[in-house]
mmCIF file of C-alpha atoms and ligand atoms in Angstrom:
data_model
loop_
_atom_site.group_PDB
_atom_site.id
_atom_site.type_symbol
_atom_site.label_atom_id
_atom_site.label_comp_id
_atom_site.label_asym_id
_atom_site.label_seq_id
_atom_site.Cartn_x
_atom_site.Cartn_y
_atom_site.Cartn_z
ATOM 1 C CA UNK A 1 96.163 255.626 130.575
ATOM 2 C CA UNK A 2 97.752 255.357 127.129
ATOM 3 C CA UNK A 3 100.919 253.266 127.016
ATOM 4 C CA UNK A 4 103.586 252.999 124.363
ATOM 5 C CA UNK A 5 105.084 249.536 124.696
ATOM 6 C CA UNK A 6 108.169 249.004 122.563
ATOM 7 C CA UNK A 7 109.333 245.481 121.753
ATOM 8 C CA UNK A 8 105.868 244.199 122.656
ATOM 9 C CA UNK A 9 106.013 241.349 120.140
ATOM 10 C CA UNK A 10 108.880 239.711 122.015
ATOM 11 C CA UNK A 11 108.829 237.440 125.039
ATOM 12 C CA UNK A 12 108.370 239.710 128.084
ATOM 13 C CA UNK A 13 106.715 242.551 126.153
ATOM 14 C CA UNK A 14 103.923 240.310 124.832
ATOM 15 C CA UNK A 15 103.331 238.793 128.285
ATOM 16 C CA UNK A 16 103.182 242.346 129.672
ATOM 17 C CA UNK A 17 100.590 243.424 127.083
ATOM 18 C CA UNK A 18 98.420 240.385 127.879
ATOM 19 C CA UNK A 19 98.645 241.079 131.607
ATOM 20 C CA UNK A 20 97.863 244.801 131.337
ATOM 21 C CA UNK A 21 94.842 244.285 129.052
ATOM 22 C CA UNK A 22 93.572 241.646 131.466
ATOM 23 C CA UNK A 23 94.104 243.665 134.635
ATOM 24 C CA UNK A 24 93.232 247.181 133.507
ATOM 25 C CA UNK A 25 89.994 248.039 131.741
ATOM 26 C CA UNK A 26 90.652 251.712 131.073
ATOM 27 C CA UNK A 27 93.869 251.428 129.121
ATOM 28 C CA UNK A 28 95.118 251.886 125.575
ATOM 29 C CA UNK A 29 98.298 250.227 124.308
ATOM 30 C CA UNK A 30 100.363 251.086 121.238
ATOM 31 C CA UNK A 31 102.973 248.420 120.478
ATOM 32 C CA UNK A 32 105.981 249.582 118.428
ATOM 33 C CA UNK A 33 108.097 246.637 117.331
ATOM 34 C CA UNK A 34 110.599 246.126 114.529
ATOM 35 C CA UNK A 35 109.751 242.399 114.332
ATOM 36 C CA UNK A 36 113.326 241.164 114.367
ATOM 37 C CA UNK A 37 113.849 237.393 114.489
ATOM 38 C CA UNK A 38 112.687 237.579 118.140
ATOM 39 C CA UNK A 39 109.459 239.484 117.490
ATOM 40 C CA UNK A 40 106.482 237.283 116.720
ATOM 41 C CA UNK A 41 102.936 238.503 115.977
ATOM 42 C CA UNK A 42 101.664 235.053 117.025
ATOM 43 C CA UNK A 43 102.460 236.050 120.641
ATOM 44 C CA UNK A 44 99.667 238.613 120.433
ATOM 45 C CA UNK A 45 97.120 236.720 118.357
ATOM 46 C CA UNK A 46 94.636 236.413 121.226
ATOM 47 C CA UNK A 47 94.370 240.200 121.670
ATOM 48 C CA UNK A 48 95.064 241.548 118.177
ATOM 49 C CA UNK A 49 91.391 242.507 117.688
ATOM 50 C CA UNK A 50 91.074 244.159 121.094
ATOM 51 C CA UNK A 51 89.989 247.768 120.440
ATOM 52 C CA UNK A 52 92.359 248.986 123.164
ATOM 53 C CA UNK A 53 95.393 247.611 121.299
ATOM 54 C CA UNK A 54 97.215 248.769 118.165
ATOM 55 C CA UNK A 55 100.436 247.722 116.469
ATOM 56 C CA UNK A 56 103.035 249.739 114.572
ATOM 57 C CA UNK A 57 105.899 247.974 112.823
ATOM 58 C CA UNK A 58 109.011 250.105 113.234
ATOM 59 C CA UNK A 59 112.441 250.639 114.715
ATOM 60 C CA UNK A 60 113.014 252.570 117.962
ATOM 61 C CA UNK A 61 116.070 254.099 116.263
ATOM 62 C CA UNK A 62 113.761 255.826 113.735
ATOM 63 C CA UNK A 63 112.811 259.219 115.252
ATOM 64 C CA UNK A 64 109.883 259.786 112.841
ATOM 65 C CA UNK A 65 108.136 256.521 113.610
ATOM 66 C CA UNK A 66 108.837 256.942 117.329
ATOM 67 C CA UNK A 67 107.190 260.377 117.219
ATOM 68 C CA UNK A 68 104.133 258.913 115.540
ATOM 69 C CA UNK A 69 103.915 255.994 117.976
ATOM 70 C CA UNK A 70 104.385 258.121 121.116
ATOM 71 C CA UNK A 71 101.828 260.738 120.160
ATOM 72 C CA UNK A 72 99.237 261.087 122.958
ATOM 73 C CA UNK A 73 100.930 258.516 125.214
ATOM 74 C CA UNK A 74 101.210 259.068 128.986
ATOM 75 C CA UNK A 75 103.694 256.269 129.656
ATOM 76 C CA UNK A 76 106.503 254.541 127.755
ATOM 77 C CA UNK A 77 107.659 251.029 128.664
ATOM 78 C CA UNK A 78 110.759 250.161 126.660
ATOM 79 C CA UNK A 79 111.299 246.416 126.203
ATOM 80 C CA UNK A 80 112.770 246.739 122.681
ATOM 81 C CA UNK A 81 116.290 245.335 122.657
ATOM 82 C CA UNK A 82 118.685 242.824 121.229
ATOM 83 C CA UNK A 83 118.690 240.335 124.104
ATOM 84 C CA UNK A 84 120.767 237.213 123.524
ATOM 85 C CA UNK A 85 124.245 237.224 125.095
ATOM 86 C CA UNK A 86 125.673 234.678 122.608
ATOM 87 C CA UNK A 87 124.552 236.772 119.625
ATOM 88 C CA UNK A 88 126.131 239.877 121.210
ATOM 89 C CA UNK A 89 129.475 238.071 121.287
ATOM 90 C CA UNK A 90 129.281 237.510 117.511
ATOM 91 C CA UNK A 91 127.766 240.887 116.539
ATOM 92 C CA UNK A 92 128.122 243.613 119.211
ATOM 93 C CA UNK A 93 127.212 246.527 116.944
ATOM 94 C CA UNK A 94 123.549 245.702 116.419
ATOM 95 C CA UNK A 95 123.261 245.620 120.227
ATOM 96 C CA UNK A 96 124.729 249.100 120.587
ATOM 97 C CA UNK A 97 122.341 250.495 117.973
ATOM 98 C CA UNK A 98 119.099 249.331 119.554
ATOM 99 C CA UNK A 99 120.092 249.135 123.215
ATOM 100 C CA UNK A 100 121.851 252.518 123.381
ATOM 101 C CA UNK A 101 121.032 254.687 120.378
ATOM 102 C CA UNK A 102 117.416 253.463 120.279
ATOM 103 C CA UNK A 103 116.968 254.325 123.969
ATOM 104 C CA UNK A 104 118.257 257.848 123.307
ATOM 105 C CA UNK A 105 115.745 258.323 120.456
ATOM 106 C CA UNK A 106 112.916 257.227 122.768
ATOM 107 C CA UNK A 107 114.130 259.448 125.628
ATOM 108 C CA UNK A 108 114.317 262.460 123.312
ATOM 109 C CA UNK A 109 110.794 262.007 122.037
ATOM 110 C CA UNK A 110 109.509 261.378 125.583
ATOM 111 C CA UNK A 111 111.076 264.714 126.564
ATOM 112 C CA UNK A 112 109.402 266.490 123.622
ATOM 113 C CA UNK A 113 106.035 264.853 124.265
ATOM 114 C CA UNK A 114 106.183 265.288 128.048
ATOM 115 C CA UNK A 115 105.229 261.715 129.024
ATOM 116 C CA UNK A 116 104.500 261.147 132.719
ATOM 117 C CA UNK A 117 106.565 257.993 133.106
ATOM 118 C CA UNK A 118 109.331 256.248 131.148
ATOM 119 C CA UNK A 119 110.160 252.721 132.278
ATOM 120 C CA UNK A 120 113.462 251.463 130.911
ATOM 121 C CA UNK A 121 113.525 247.667 131.157
ATOM 122 C CA UNK A 122 117.062 246.693 132.068
ATOM 123 C CA UNK A 123 118.686 243.584 133.464
ATOM 124 C CA UNK A 124 120.562 242.197 136.479
ATOM 125 C CA UNK A 125 123.421 241.474 134.046
ATOM 126 C CA UNK A 126 124.568 245.121 134.268
ATOM 127 C CA UNK A 127 126.010 244.388 137.749
ATOM 128 C CA UNK A 128 128.180 241.577 136.423
ATOM 129 C CA UNK A 129 128.884 238.357 138.262
ATOM 130 C CA UNK A 130 128.844 237.962 142.085
ATOM 131 C CA UNK A 131 130.310 235.032 144.034
ATOM 132 C CA UNK A 132 128.360 235.463 147.288
ATOM 133 C CA UNK A 133 125.545 237.723 148.502
ATOM 134 C CA UNK A 134 123.528 239.934 146.164
ATOM 135 C CA UNK A 135 123.620 243.283 144.412
ATOM 136 C CA UNK A 136 121.597 246.286 145.606
ATOM 137 C CA UNK A 137 120.400 249.061 143.333
ATOM 138 C CA UNK A 138 123.203 251.456 144.367
ATOM 139 C CA UNK A 139 126.008 249.033 143.596
ATOM 140 C CA UNK A 140 128.587 249.727 140.919
ATOM 141 C CA UNK A 141 127.852 248.414 137.424
ATOM 142 C CA UNK A 142 130.354 246.005 135.933
ATOM 143 C CA UNK A 143 128.929 244.603 132.703
ATOM 144 C CA UNK A 144 131.008 241.812 131.164
ATOM 145 C CA UNK A 145 129.426 241.025 127.789
ATOM 146 C CA UNK A 146 128.615 243.275 124.814
ATOM 147 C CA UNK A 147 124.920 242.665 125.638
ATOM 148 C CA UNK A 148 125.169 243.768 129.271
ATOM 149 C CA UNK A 149 127.478 246.669 128.368
ATOM 150 C CA UNK A 150 124.890 247.918 125.864
ATOM 151 C CA UNK A 151 122.097 247.590 128.434
ATOM 152 C CA UNK A 152 124.221 249.513 130.952
ATOM 153 C CA UNK A 153 124.737 252.211 128.283
ATOM 154 C CA UNK A 154 120.966 252.523 127.790
ATOM 155 C CA UNK A 155 120.492 252.857 131.543
ATOM 156 C CA UNK A 156 123.204 255.515 131.844
ATOM 157 C CA UNK A 157 121.439 257.613 129.216
ATOM 158 C CA UNK A 158 118.121 257.211 131.004
ATOM 159 C CA UNK A 159 119.718 258.355 134.283
ATOM 160 C CA UNK A 160 121.361 261.293 132.510
ATOM 161 C CA UNK A 161 117.975 262.395 131.080
ATOM 162 C CA UNK A 162 116.497 262.265 134.593
ATOM 163 C CA UNK A 163 119.246 264.503 135.967
ATOM 164 C CA UNK A 164 119.608 266.867 133.011
ATOM 165 C CA UNK A 165 116.026 267.205 131.752
ATOM 166 C CA UNK A 166 114.042 265.971 134.747
ATOM 167 C CA UNK A 167 112.679 263.169 132.539
ATOM 168 C CA UNK A 168 110.455 260.845 134.635
ATOM 169 C CA UNK A 169 112.643 257.810 134.170
ATOM 170 C CA UNK A 170 112.402 254.542 136.101
ATOM 171 C CA UNK A 171 114.893 251.710 135.574
ATOM 172 C CA UNK A 172 114.175 248.056 136.304
ATOM 173 C CA UNK A 173 116.790 245.306 136.587
ATOM 174 C CA UNK A 174 115.047 241.982 136.156
ATOM 175 C CA UNK A 175 116.551 238.506 136.443
ATOM 176 C CA UNK A 176 116.289 235.525 134.028
ATOM 177 C CA UNK A 177 112.641 235.322 133.107
ATOM 178 C CA UNK A 178 110.971 232.216 131.712
ATOM 179 C CA UNK A 179 107.536 231.217 130.483
ATOM 180 C CA UNK A 180 105.187 231.494 127.475
ATOM 181 C CA UNK A 181 106.508 232.834 124.150
ATOM 182 C CA UNK A 182 110.210 232.767 125.094
ATOM 183 C CA UNK A 183 112.302 232.405 121.954
ATOM 184 C CA UNK A 184 113.962 228.952 121.930
ATOM 185 C CA UNK A 185 117.527 230.310 121.770
ATOM 186 C CA UNK A 186 117.377 230.925 125.563
ATOM 187 C CA UNK A 187 118.396 228.044 127.852
ATOM 188 C CA UNK A 188 115.069 226.978 129.383
ATOM 189 C CA UNK A 189 113.016 226.871 126.155
ATOM 190 C CA UNK A 190 115.988 225.458 124.213
ATOM 191 C CA UNK A 191 116.532 222.620 126.687
ATOM 192 C CA UNK A 192 112.798 221.911 126.979
ATOM 193 C CA UNK A 193 112.136 221.760 123.243
ATOM 194 C CA UNK A 194 115.377 219.838 122.564
ATOM 195 C CA UNK A 195 114.368 217.272 125.193
ATOM 196 C CA UNK A 196 110.930 216.977 123.612
ATOM 197 C CA UNK A 197 112.658 216.275 120.282
ATOM 198 C CA UNK A 198 115.096 213.786 121.923
ATOM 199 C CA UNK A 199 118.019 216.086 121.106
ATOM 200 C CA UNK A 200 121.004 216.845 123.329
ATOM 201 C CA UNK A 201 120.918 219.669 125.879
ATOM 202 C CA UNK A 202 124.116 221.729 125.327
ATOM 203 C CA UNK A 203 125.392 222.773 128.773
ATOM 204 C CA UNK A 204 128.094 225.437 128.650
ATOM 205 C CA UNK A 205 131.232 224.453 130.580
ATOM 206 C CA UNK A 206 130.653 222.709 133.918
ATOM 207 C CA UNK A 207 127.011 223.887 134.148
ATOM 208 C CA UNK A 208 127.556 225.262 137.645
ATOM 209 C CA UNK A 209 126.673 228.819 136.661
ATOM 210 C CA UNK A 210 123.812 230.087 138.785
ATOM 211 C CA UNK A 211 120.794 232.045 137.576
ATOM 212 C CA UNK A 212 117.689 233.326 139.367
ATOM 213 C CA UNK A 213 114.843 231.830 137.304
ATOM 214 C CA UNK A 214 111.693 233.953 137.639
ATOM 215 C CA UNK A 215 108.374 233.295 135.924
ATOM 216 C CA UNK A 216 107.592 236.018 133.384
ATOM 217 C CA UNK A 217 104.214 236.520 135.078
ATOM 218 C CA UNK A 218 106.046 237.680 138.220
ATOM 219 C CA UNK A 219 108.277 240.016 136.186
ATOM 220 C CA UNK A 220 105.252 241.586 134.469
ATOM 221 C CA UNK A 221 103.284 241.878 137.720
ATOM 222 C CA UNK A 222 106.184 243.862 139.203
ATOM 223 C CA UNK A 223 106.168 246.187 136.184
ATOM 224 C CA UNK A 224 102.400 246.648 136.487
ATOM 225 C CA UNK A 225 102.915 247.709 140.113
ATOM 226 C CA UNK A 226 105.585 250.203 139.065
ATOM 227 C CA UNK A 227 103.145 251.837 136.638
ATOM 228 C CA UNK A 228 101.341 253.086 139.759
ATOM 229 C CA UNK A 229 103.979 253.113 142.475
ATOM 230 C CA UNK A 230 107.362 253.529 140.745
ATOM 231 C CA UNK A 231 109.146 256.794 141.540
ATOM 232 C CA UNK A 232 110.975 258.829 138.889
ATOM 233 C CA UNK A 233 114.759 258.604 139.183
ATOM 234 C CA UNK A 234 114.597 255.269 140.995
ATOM 235 C CA UNK A 235 116.025 251.868 140.076
ATOM 236 C CA UNK A 236 114.245 248.645 141.045
ATOM 237 C CA UNK A 237 115.744 245.153 141.111
ATOM 238 C CA UNK A 238 113.165 242.491 140.205
ATOM 239 C CA UNK A 239 114.106 238.956 141.191
ATOM 240 C CA UNK A 240 112.533 235.916 142.742
ATOM 241 C CA UNK A 241 115.602 234.763 144.711
ATOM 242 C CA UNK A 242 115.136 231.420 142.935
ATOM 243 C CA UNK A 243 118.781 230.416 142.482
ATOM 244 C CA UNK A 244 119.522 227.298 140.489
ATOM 245 C CA UNK A 245 122.696 226.029 138.753
ATOM 246 C CA UNK A 246 122.163 225.362 135.031
ATOM 247 C CA UNK A 247 122.924 221.670 135.383
ATOM 248 C CA UNK A 248 120.139 221.312 137.986
ATOM 249 C CA UNK A 249 117.763 223.219 135.729
ATOM 250 C CA UNK A 250 118.585 220.824 132.845
ATOM 251 C CA UNK A 251 118.130 217.738 135.069
ATOM 252 C CA UNK A 252 114.780 219.053 136.272
ATOM 253 C CA UNK A 253 113.597 219.542 132.686
ATOM 254 C CA UNK A 254 114.621 216.002 131.694
ATOM 255 C CA UNK A 255 112.990 214.471 134.774
ATOM 256 C CA UNK A 256 109.793 216.435 134.219
ATOM 257 C CA UNK A 257 109.588 215.264 130.596
ATOM 258 C CA UNK A 258 110.565 211.663 131.430
ATOM 259 C CA UNK A 259 113.713 211.874 129.257
ATOM 260 C CA UNK A 260 117.130 210.295 130.033
ATOM 261 C CA UNK A 261 119.811 212.347 131.807
ATOM 262 C CA UNK A 262 122.207 211.090 129.092
ATOM 263 C CA UNK A 263 120.810 213.850 126.839
ATOM 264 C CA UNK A 264 122.985 216.319 128.782
ATOM 265 C CA UNK A 265 126.060 217.265 126.752
ATOM 266 C CA UNK A 266 128.788 219.534 128.112
ATOM 267 C CA UNK A 267 129.991 221.871 125.346
ATOM 268 C CA UNK A 268 132.563 224.675 125.095
ATOM 269 C CA UNK A 269 131.792 227.463 127.537
ATOM 270 C CA UNK A 270 130.446 230.898 126.531
ATOM 271 C CA UNK A 271 133.368 233.401 126.458
ATOM 272 C CA UNK A 272 133.286 235.638 129.544
ATOM 273 C CA UNK A 273 130.434 233.566 130.988
ATOM 274 C CA UNK A 274 129.116 235.200 134.182
ATOM 275 C CA UNK A 275 129.201 232.662 137.003
ATOM 276 C CA UNK A 276 126.379 233.867 139.199
ATOM 277 C CA UNK A 277 123.745 236.609 139.232
ATOM 278 C CA UNK A 278 121.868 237.587 142.382
ATOM 279 C CA UNK A 279 119.939 240.727 143.299
ATOM 280 C CA UNK A 280 118.509 242.075 146.546
ATOM 281 C CA UNK A 281 114.785 242.676 145.996
ATOM 282 C CA UNK A 282 113.888 244.405 149.299
ATOM 283 C CA UNK A 283 113.061 247.681 147.539
ATOM 284 C CA UNK A 284 110.353 246.363 145.197
ATOM 285 C CA UNK A 285 108.989 244.096 147.930
ATOM 286 C CA UNK A 286 108.332 247.145 150.156
ATOM 287 C CA UNK A 287 106.011 248.427 147.398
ATOM 288 C CA UNK A 288 103.888 245.279 147.833
ATOM 289 C CA UNK A 289 105.297 242.879 145.217
ATOM 290 C CA UNK A 290 106.250 239.269 145.882
ATOM 291 C CA UNK A 291 106.815 236.468 143.365
ATOM 292 C CA UNK A 292 104.115 233.822 143.021
ATOM 293 C CA UNK A 293 106.435 231.094 141.685
ATOM 294 C CA UNK A 294 109.563 229.512 143.175
ATOM 295 C CA UNK A 295 112.264 228.260 140.764
ATOM 296 C CA UNK A 296 110.896 224.733 140.384
ATOM 297 C CA UNK A 297 107.314 225.935 139.951
ATOM 298 C CA UNK A 298 108.438 228.519 137.385
ATOM 299 C CA UNK A 299 110.421 225.948 135.379
ATOM 300 C CA UNK A 300 107.616 223.378 135.555
ATOM 301 C CA UNK A 301 105.060 225.984 134.399
ATOM 302 C CA UNK A 302 107.352 226.967 131.505
ATOM 303 C CA UNK A 303 107.816 223.316 130.484
ATOM 304 C CA UNK A 304 104.052 222.781 130.599
ATOM 305 C CA UNK A 305 103.494 225.717 128.241
ATOM 306 C CA UNK A 306 105.987 224.362 125.685
ATOM 307 C CA UNK A 307 104.405 220.909 125.920
ATOM 308 C CA UNK A 308 100.973 222.394 125.220
ATOM 309 C CA UNK A 309 102.128 224.806 122.505
ATOM 310 C CA UNK A 310 104.144 222.803 119.987
ATOM 311 C CA UNK A 311 102.336 224.721 117.231
ATOM 312 C CA UNK A 312 104.028 227.899 118.482
ATOM 313 C CA UNK A 313 107.665 226.710 118.673
ATOM 314 C CA UNK A 314 107.930 224.003 115.989
ATOM 315 C CA UNK A 315 107.768 226.470 113.058
ATOM 316 C CA UNK A 316 110.441 228.619 114.764
ATOM 317 C CA UNK A 317 112.815 225.720 115.329
ATOM 318 C CA UNK A 318 112.390 224.315 111.845
ATOM 319 C CA UNK A 319 112.729 227.770 110.214
ATOM 320 C CA UNK A 320 115.484 230.402 110.461
ATOM 321 C CA UNK A 321 116.422 229.216 113.950
ATOM 322 C CA UNK A 322 117.782 225.955 112.563
ATOM 323 C CA UNK A 323 120.564 227.691 110.659
ATOM 324 C CA UNK A 324 121.486 229.735 113.756
ATOM 325 C CA UNK A 325 121.515 226.600 115.926
ATOM 326 C CA UNK A 326 123.717 224.629 113.557
ATOM 327 C CA UNK A 327 126.171 227.510 113.272
ATOM 328 C CA UNK A 328 126.214 228.262 117.020
ATOM 329 C CA UNK A 329 126.469 224.723 118.319
ATOM 330 C CA UNK A 330 128.470 223.355 115.414
ATOM 331 C CA UNK A 331 131.361 225.511 116.687
ATOM 332 C CA UNK A 332 131.156 224.088 120.215
HETATM 333 P P1 NAD B 1 113.065 239.326 123.104
HETATM 334 O O1 NAD B 1 114.361 239.170 122.392
HETATM 335 O O2 NAD B 1 112.159 238.158 123.260
HETATM 336 O O3 NAD B 1 112.207 240.478 122.393
HETATM 337 C C1 NAD B 1 112.756 241.697 121.999
HETATM 338 C C2 NAD B 1 111.697 242.436 121.167
HETATM 339 O O4 NAD B 1 112.230 243.699 120.777
HETATM 340 C C3 NAD B 1 111.332 241.686 119.867
HETATM 341 O O5 NAD B 1 109.933 241.711 119.683
HETATM 342 C C4 NAD B 1 112.041 242.509 118.785
HETATM 343 O O6 NAD B 1 111.385 242.445 117.534
HETATM 344 C C5 NAD B 1 111.998 243.906 119.395
HETATM 345 N N1 NAD B 1 113.067 244.785 118.882
HETATM 346 C C6 NAD B 1 114.393 244.510 118.795
HETATM 347 N N2 NAD B 1 115.051 245.559 118.267
HETATM 348 C C7 NAD B 1 114.115 246.522 118.032
HETATM 349 C C8 NAD B 1 114.180 247.851 117.516
HETATM 350 N N3 NAD B 1 115.329 248.393 117.121
HETATM 351 N N4 NAD B 1 113.025 248.549 117.432
HETATM 352 C C9 NAD B 1 111.837 248.008 117.819
HETATM 353 N N5 NAD B 1 111.731 246.757 118.297
HETATM 354 C C10 NAD B 1 112.854 246.033 118.418
HETATM 355 O O7 NAD B 1 113.420 239.965 124.513
HETATM 356 P P2 NAD B 1 112.850 239.718 125.980
HETATM 357 O O8 NAD B 1 113.533 238.535 126.546
HETATM 358 O O9 NAD B 1 111.387 239.797 125.933
HETATM 359 O O10 NAD B 1 113.444 241.001 126.710
HETATM 360 C C11 NAD B 1 112.694 242.219 126.738
HETATM 361 C C12 NAD B 1 113.469 243.249 127.525
HETATM 362 O O11 NAD B 1 113.673 242.785 128.859
HETATM 363 C C13 NAD B 1 114.858 243.552 126.976
HETATM 364 O O12 NAD B 1 115.100 244.934 127.116
HETATM 365 C C14 NAD B 1 115.796 242.747 127.859
HETATM 366 O O13 NAD B 1 117.059 243.349 127.924
HETATM 367 C C15 NAD B 1 115.065 242.806 129.178
HETATM 368 N N6 NAD B 1 115.280 241.683 130.094
HETATM 369 C C16 NAD B 1 115.093 240.387 129.681
HETATM 370 C C17 NAD B 1 115.214 239.352 130.600
HETATM 371 C C18 NAD B 1 114.988 237.914 130.200
HETATM 372 O O14 NAD B 1 115.279 237.009 131.000
HETATM 373 N N7 NAD B 1 114.460 237.612 129.029
HETATM 374 C C19 NAD B 1 115.551 239.627 131.932
HETATM 375 C C20 NAD B 1 115.760 240.959 132.302
HETATM 376 C C21 NAD B 1 115.604 241.970 131.391
HETATM 377 O O1 DAU B 2 119.714 237.810 133.738
HETATM 378 C C1 DAU B 2 118.822 238.409 132.829
HETATM 379 C C2 DAU B 2 119.219 238.023 131.433
HETATM 380 O O2 DAU B 2 118.874 236.640 131.280
HETATM 381 C C3 DAU B 2 118.569 238.852 130.343
HETATM 382 O O3 DAU B 2 118.979 240.191 130.481
HETATM 383 C C4 DAU B 2 118.933 238.328 128.965
HETATM 384 O O4 DAU B 2 118.265 239.036 127.948
HETATM 385 C C5 DAU B 2 118.546 236.865 128.885
HETATM 386 O O5 DAU B 2 118.943 236.315 127.642
HETATM 387 C C6 DAU B 2 119.171 236.069 130.037
HETATM 388 O O6 DAU B 2 120.619 235.958 129.878
HETATM 389 P P1 DAU B 2 121.413 234.597 130.178
HETATM 390 O O7 DAU B 2 122.655 234.588 129.395
HETATM 391 O O8 DAU B 2 121.510 234.338 131.636
HETATM 392 O O9 DAU B 2 120.323 233.553 129.599
HETATM 393 P P2 DAU B 2 120.448 232.274 128.656
HETATM 394 O O10 DAU B 2 119.082 231.662 128.624
HETATM 395 O O11 DAU B 2 121.116 232.555 127.373
HETATM 396 O O12 DAU B 2 121.399 231.316 129.514
HETATM 397 C C7 DAU B 2 121.054 230.927 130.825
HETATM 398 C C8 DAU B 2 122.236 230.144 131.381
HETATM 399 O O13 DAU B 2 122.358 228.913 130.655
HETATM 400 C C9 DAU B 2 123.562 230.858 131.217
HETATM 401 O O14 DAU B 2 124.384 230.571 132.330
HETATM 402 C C10 DAU B 2 124.155 230.235 129.962
HETATM 403 C C11 DAU B 2 123.630 228.817 129.996
HETATM 404 N N1 DAU B 2 123.390 228.195 128.687
HETATM 405 C C12 DAU B 2 122.684 228.876 127.762
HETATM 406 C C13 DAU B 2 122.417 228.320 126.517
HETATM 407 C C14 DAU B 2 121.637 229.080 125.473
HETATM 408 C C15 DAU B 2 123.859 226.904 128.447
HETATM 409 O O15 DAU B 2 124.482 226.254 129.308
HETATM 410 N N2 DAU B 2 123.600 226.356 127.218
HETATM 411 C C16 DAU B 2 122.911 226.999 126.236
HETATM 412 O O16 DAU B 2 122.733 226.440 125.131
#
C-alpha cells in the first residue's frame, strides 16, 4: 500500500507515520507538508532514513506539487490543516485557504489519480457545543469558530465529491488528542511545559469547559483500523469518552509535576468558547476499536513525554513561539 500523508510533520500526522511504519511492513509513505510553524522535521527524525518513507515540502493548495506527491498512491490521509482555534479568531483567512481550498485541490487530484481511499481528518468541533449527551455522526453540524467552520467546509466538499464523483471519501471526527510532539500552543502541552518552567497556567474563563482528552496513540490506532475497515461515504467519530473540565486537567498536571496549585491563573475567556464537546463512538467501536488510555492515563503519559523530551520543546518555546505567547496572553 502506498500512502500519501499530508501534514505528516505535525502532531497527529507524525504519530500516525510512526505507528504505520511500525505496524505495517509492506507500506510506502509519502509525506507532503508545508512546514508551517506547526510542522517540525524533528518529529520524524527517528524514521527519516527508513527506505519506505519520503518527504516533500509543499502546500496542499498547490495543484502541481499535489499531483507529484500523489502519483502512484493508493490512499490519501489528509491531516494538513491550520489547527489552533485561537489563531483562527485572529486570522480566519489562512484557515479557509488550507482547510477548504486545500482539501478541494487534494480531492480533485485524488479523482484524477483514482485513489482507492481518501481519509479526511476532521474534528468533533464541527458539531459545536453540547450541554448533555453526545453527538452521533448523522447530527447537524453547527461550527462556532472560524477553525471549526473551515473544517466543516472541508468535510462538506469531501461529502460532495463522494456523491458527485463517487470519490472514496471517509471522514473522521476526532476529539482533543494529546501526546508526543504536540505543539505547545495547545492546552495540555502549554500547561505542562509552563508548569515545568514555574510559569502560570492561563485558564480561559471559569475553566469549566469540558473536553474529551484522548491519547494520540488511540486516535492513530483508530485511523489505522479505518485504512482496512472504513467504508467510503461514511463518517466516524473517534473519541475516548474521557471527559474532563479544563480546571481539573490543569490541577492534575500541577499535582503530577509536584507544582503549586497557585500557578493557575484565570484569564479572559476565548471568544465564542465552546463549553463542552462529546461524541458517541459506537460506530467505530463496532469495527473493533477501543481506546487504551483513560483521561488520567492519557494526560499522565503526555506529561511524562514532555518531561523526558525537553530538548524537543525548549527550542520551540524560546523561539518564534515566545513572540506569539507574549502577544496572545499579553492581551488577556
Ligand atoms: P498540527 O497543527 O500539529 O499540524 C498540522 C500540520 O499540517 C503541520 O505539519 C503543518 O506544517 C501542516 N500544514 C499546514 N498547512 C499546510 C498546507 N497548506 N499544506 C501542507 N501542509 C500544511 O495539527 P494536528 O493537531 O496534528 O492536527 C492534524 C489534523 O487533525 C488536522 O486536520 C486537525 O484539524 C485534526 N484534528 C486535530 C485534533 C487535535 O486534538 N489535535 C483533534 C481532531 C482532529
Ligand atoms: O476537539 C478537537 C480539537 O481540539 C481539534 O480539532 C483542534 O485542532 C485542537 O486544537 C483542539 O481544540 P481545543 O480548542 O479544544 O484545544 P486547546 O488545546 O486549544 O484548548 C483545550 C481547552 O483548554 C479549551 O477549552 C480551551 C482551553 N484553554 C486553551 C488554552 C490554549 C485554556 O483554558 N487556556 C489556554 O491557554
